[in-house]
mmCIF file of C-alpha atoms in Angstrom:
data_model
loop_
_atom_site.group_PDB
_atom_site.id
_atom_site.type_symbol
_atom_site.label_atom_id
_atom_site.label_comp_id
_atom_site.label_asym_id
_atom_site.label_seq_id
_atom_site.Cartn_x
_atom_site.Cartn_y
_atom_site.Cartn_z
ATOM 1 C CA UNK A 1 50.168 131.733 154.686
ATOM 2 C CA UNK A 2 49.392 129.646 151.620
ATOM 3 C CA UNK A 3 46.380 131.801 150.768
ATOM 4 C CA UNK A 4 48.738 134.783 150.473
ATOM 5 C CA UNK A 5 51.338 132.783 148.535
ATOM 6 C CA UNK A 6 48.892 131.231 146.070
ATOM 7 C CA UNK A 7 46.517 134.193 145.916
ATOM 8 C CA UNK A 8 48.998 137.074 145.750
ATOM 9 C CA UNK A 9 52.604 135.971 145.262
ATOM 10 C CA UNK A 10 52.035 133.380 142.525
ATOM 11 C CA UNK A 11 49.798 135.663 140.414
ATOM 12 C CA UNK A 12 52.415 138.407 140.787
ATOM 13 C CA UNK A 13 55.264 136.082 139.744
ATOM 14 C CA UNK A 14 53.522 133.947 137.132
ATOM 15 C CA UNK A 15 50.267 135.675 136.185
ATOM 16 C CA UNK A 16 46.821 134.313 136.892
ATOM 17 C CA UNK A 17 46.285 132.257 133.749
ATOM 18 C CA UNK A 18 45.597 128.549 133.574
ATOM 19 C CA UNK A 19 47.539 128.005 130.342
ATOM 20 C CA UNK A 20 50.128 125.230 130.242
ATOM 21 C CA UNK A 21 53.166 127.533 130.570
ATOM 22 C CA UNK A 22 51.779 129.330 133.644
ATOM 23 C CA UNK A 23 50.695 126.089 135.319
ATOM 24 C CA UNK A 24 54.081 124.475 134.593
ATOM 25 C CA UNK A 25 55.926 127.455 136.095
ATOM 26 C CA UNK A 26 53.752 127.405 139.229
ATOM 27 C CA UNK A 27 54.091 123.640 139.675
ATOM 28 C CA UNK A 28 57.864 123.779 139.142
ATOM 29 C CA UNK A 29 58.320 126.645 141.601
ATOM 30 C CA UNK A 30 56.069 125.003 144.159
ATOM 31 C CA UNK A 31 57.838 121.634 143.995
ATOM 32 C CA UNK A 32 61.426 122.748 143.410
ATOM 33 C CA UNK A 33 61.617 125.899 145.536
ATOM 34 C CA UNK A 34 58.717 126.493 147.938
ATOM 35 C CA UNK A 35 58.265 122.970 149.282
ATOM 36 C CA UNK A 36 61.880 121.832 149.652
ATOM 37 C CA UNK A 37 63.195 125.131 151.002
ATOM 38 C CA UNK A 38 60.257 126.480 153.028
ATOM 39 C CA UNK A 39 57.248 124.297 153.759
ATOM 40 C CA UNK A 40 58.961 120.955 154.436
ATOM 41 C CA UNK A 41 61.749 122.422 156.588
ATOM 42 C CA UNK A 42 59.201 124.445 158.565
ATOM 43 C CA UNK A 43 57.129 121.316 159.161
ATOM 44 C CA UNK A 44 60.173 119.428 160.459
ATOM 45 C CA UNK A 45 61.230 122.347 162.670
ATOM 46 C CA UNK A 46 57.678 122.688 164.046
ATOM 47 C CA UNK A 47 57.542 118.964 164.798
ATOM 48 C CA UNK A 48 60.881 119.151 166.612
ATOM 49 C CA UNK A 49 59.730 122.180 168.599
ATOM 50 C CA UNK A 50 56.416 120.583 169.603
ATOM 51 C CA UNK A 51 58.229 117.370 170.552
ATOM 52 C CA UNK A 52 60.606 119.320 172.806
ATOM 53 C CA UNK A 53 63.604 118.556 170.609
ATOM 54 C CA UNK A 54 66.147 121.181 169.597
ATOM 55 C CA UNK A 55 65.234 122.967 166.367
ATOM 56 C CA UNK A 56 68.477 121.906 164.635
ATOM 57 C CA UNK A 57 67.448 118.266 165.108
ATOM 58 C CA UNK A 58 64.369 118.960 162.991
ATOM 59 C CA UNK A 59 66.522 120.432 160.250
ATOM 60 C CA UNK A 60 68.923 117.486 160.448
ATOM 61 C CA UNK A 61 66.059 115.024 160.262
ATOM 62 C CA UNK A 62 64.662 116.783 157.190
ATOM 63 C CA UNK A 63 68.028 116.686 155.439
ATOM 64 C CA UNK A 64 68.413 113.023 156.346
ATOM 65 C CA UNK A 65 64.954 112.167 155.028
ATOM 66 C CA UNK A 66 65.700 113.974 151.768
ATOM 67 C CA UNK A 67 69.105 112.330 151.298
ATOM 68 C CA UNK A 68 68.466 108.848 152.654
ATOM 69 C CA UNK A 69 64.737 108.212 152.360
ATOM 70 C CA UNK A 70 63.758 109.925 149.112
ATOM 71 C CA UNK A 71 61.339 112.328 150.754
ATOM 72 C CA UNK A 72 61.246 114.794 147.879
ATOM 73 C CA UNK A 73 60.847 112.091 145.239
ATOM 74 C CA UNK A 74 57.884 110.677 147.134
ATOM 75 C CA UNK A 75 56.427 114.139 147.570
ATOM 76 C CA UNK A 76 56.795 114.925 143.870
ATOM 77 C CA UNK A 77 54.949 111.736 142.931
ATOM 78 C CA UNK A 78 51.901 113.147 144.691
ATOM 79 C CA UNK A 79 52.273 116.907 144.524
ATOM 80 C CA UNK A 80 53.243 117.434 140.881
ATOM 81 C CA UNK A 81 49.941 115.970 139.631
ATOM 82 C CA UNK A 82 47.969 117.546 142.495
ATOM 83 C CA UNK A 83 49.418 121.004 141.910
ATOM 84 C CA UNK A 84 48.902 120.604 138.170
ATOM 85 C CA UNK A 85 45.201 120.156 138.924
ATOM 86 C CA UNK A 86 45.261 122.924 141.530
ATOM 87 C CA UNK A 87 46.603 125.558 139.174
ATOM 88 C CA UNK A 88 44.718 124.454 136.058
ATOM 89 C CA UNK A 89 41.197 123.324 136.960
ATOM 90 C CA UNK A 90 40.483 124.030 140.641
ATOM 91 C CA UNK A 91 38.767 127.427 140.999
ATOM 92 C CA UNK A 92 40.892 129.965 142.864
ATOM 93 C CA UNK A 93 38.449 130.229 145.774
ATOM 94 C CA UNK A 94 38.686 126.441 146.364
ATOM 95 C CA UNK A 95 42.432 125.963 145.957
ATOM 96 C CA UNK A 96 43.332 126.156 149.641
ATOM 97 C CA UNK A 97 40.513 123.769 150.576
ATOM 98 C CA UNK A 98 41.650 121.349 147.853
ATOM 99 C CA UNK A 99 45.305 121.526 148.929
ATOM 100 C CA UNK A 100 44.348 121.158 152.605
ATOM 101 C CA UNK A 101 42.257 118.080 151.806
ATOM 102 C CA UNK A 102 45.084 116.413 149.909
ATOM 103 C CA UNK A 103 47.548 117.483 152.629
ATOM 104 C CA UNK A 104 45.419 115.760 155.258
ATOM 105 C CA UNK A 105 45.842 112.406 153.490
ATOM 106 C CA UNK A 106 49.488 113.146 152.629
ATOM 107 C CA UNK A 107 50.257 113.668 156.321
ATOM 108 C CA UNK A 108 48.509 110.425 157.253
ATOM 109 C CA UNK A 109 50.578 108.614 154.620
ATOM 110 C CA UNK A 110 53.807 110.252 155.783
ATOM 111 C CA UNK A 111 53.066 109.442 159.404
ATOM 112 C CA UNK A 112 52.309 105.813 158.549
ATOM 113 C CA UNK A 113 55.461 105.484 156.480
ATOM 114 C CA UNK A 114 57.574 107.160 159.148
ATOM 115 C CA UNK A 115 56.269 104.899 161.897
ATOM 116 C CA UNK A 116 57.039 101.915 159.659
ATOM 117 C CA UNK A 117 60.508 103.359 158.990
ATOM 118 C CA UNK A 118 60.033 103.567 155.219
ATOM 119 C CA UNK A 119 59.974 107.326 154.556
#
């Protein structure tokens, strides 16, 4: 999924340069469009499905976390700098590995915060 998005869709939409304008456009799109409207909702829906909850409860939980717990603000604090590095200095063939590595720790942090009730 992300390999196709970052390897094909982003170069088509934004070009494949690492100049500041291209990186800024990719980071903005990733954090203001892709994550809030695709990847985060899908993660919440998948979690609801795996937990045996109705899919709409996953969507409702996502909306609640965005509105009441500052989910996107917290995500942007991490992902804006990470994606800035991803699209500017990380070689294309290592981008997915880099993002997956950061995501691993992001999910641990989110899980810890959620279990503490602070997300």
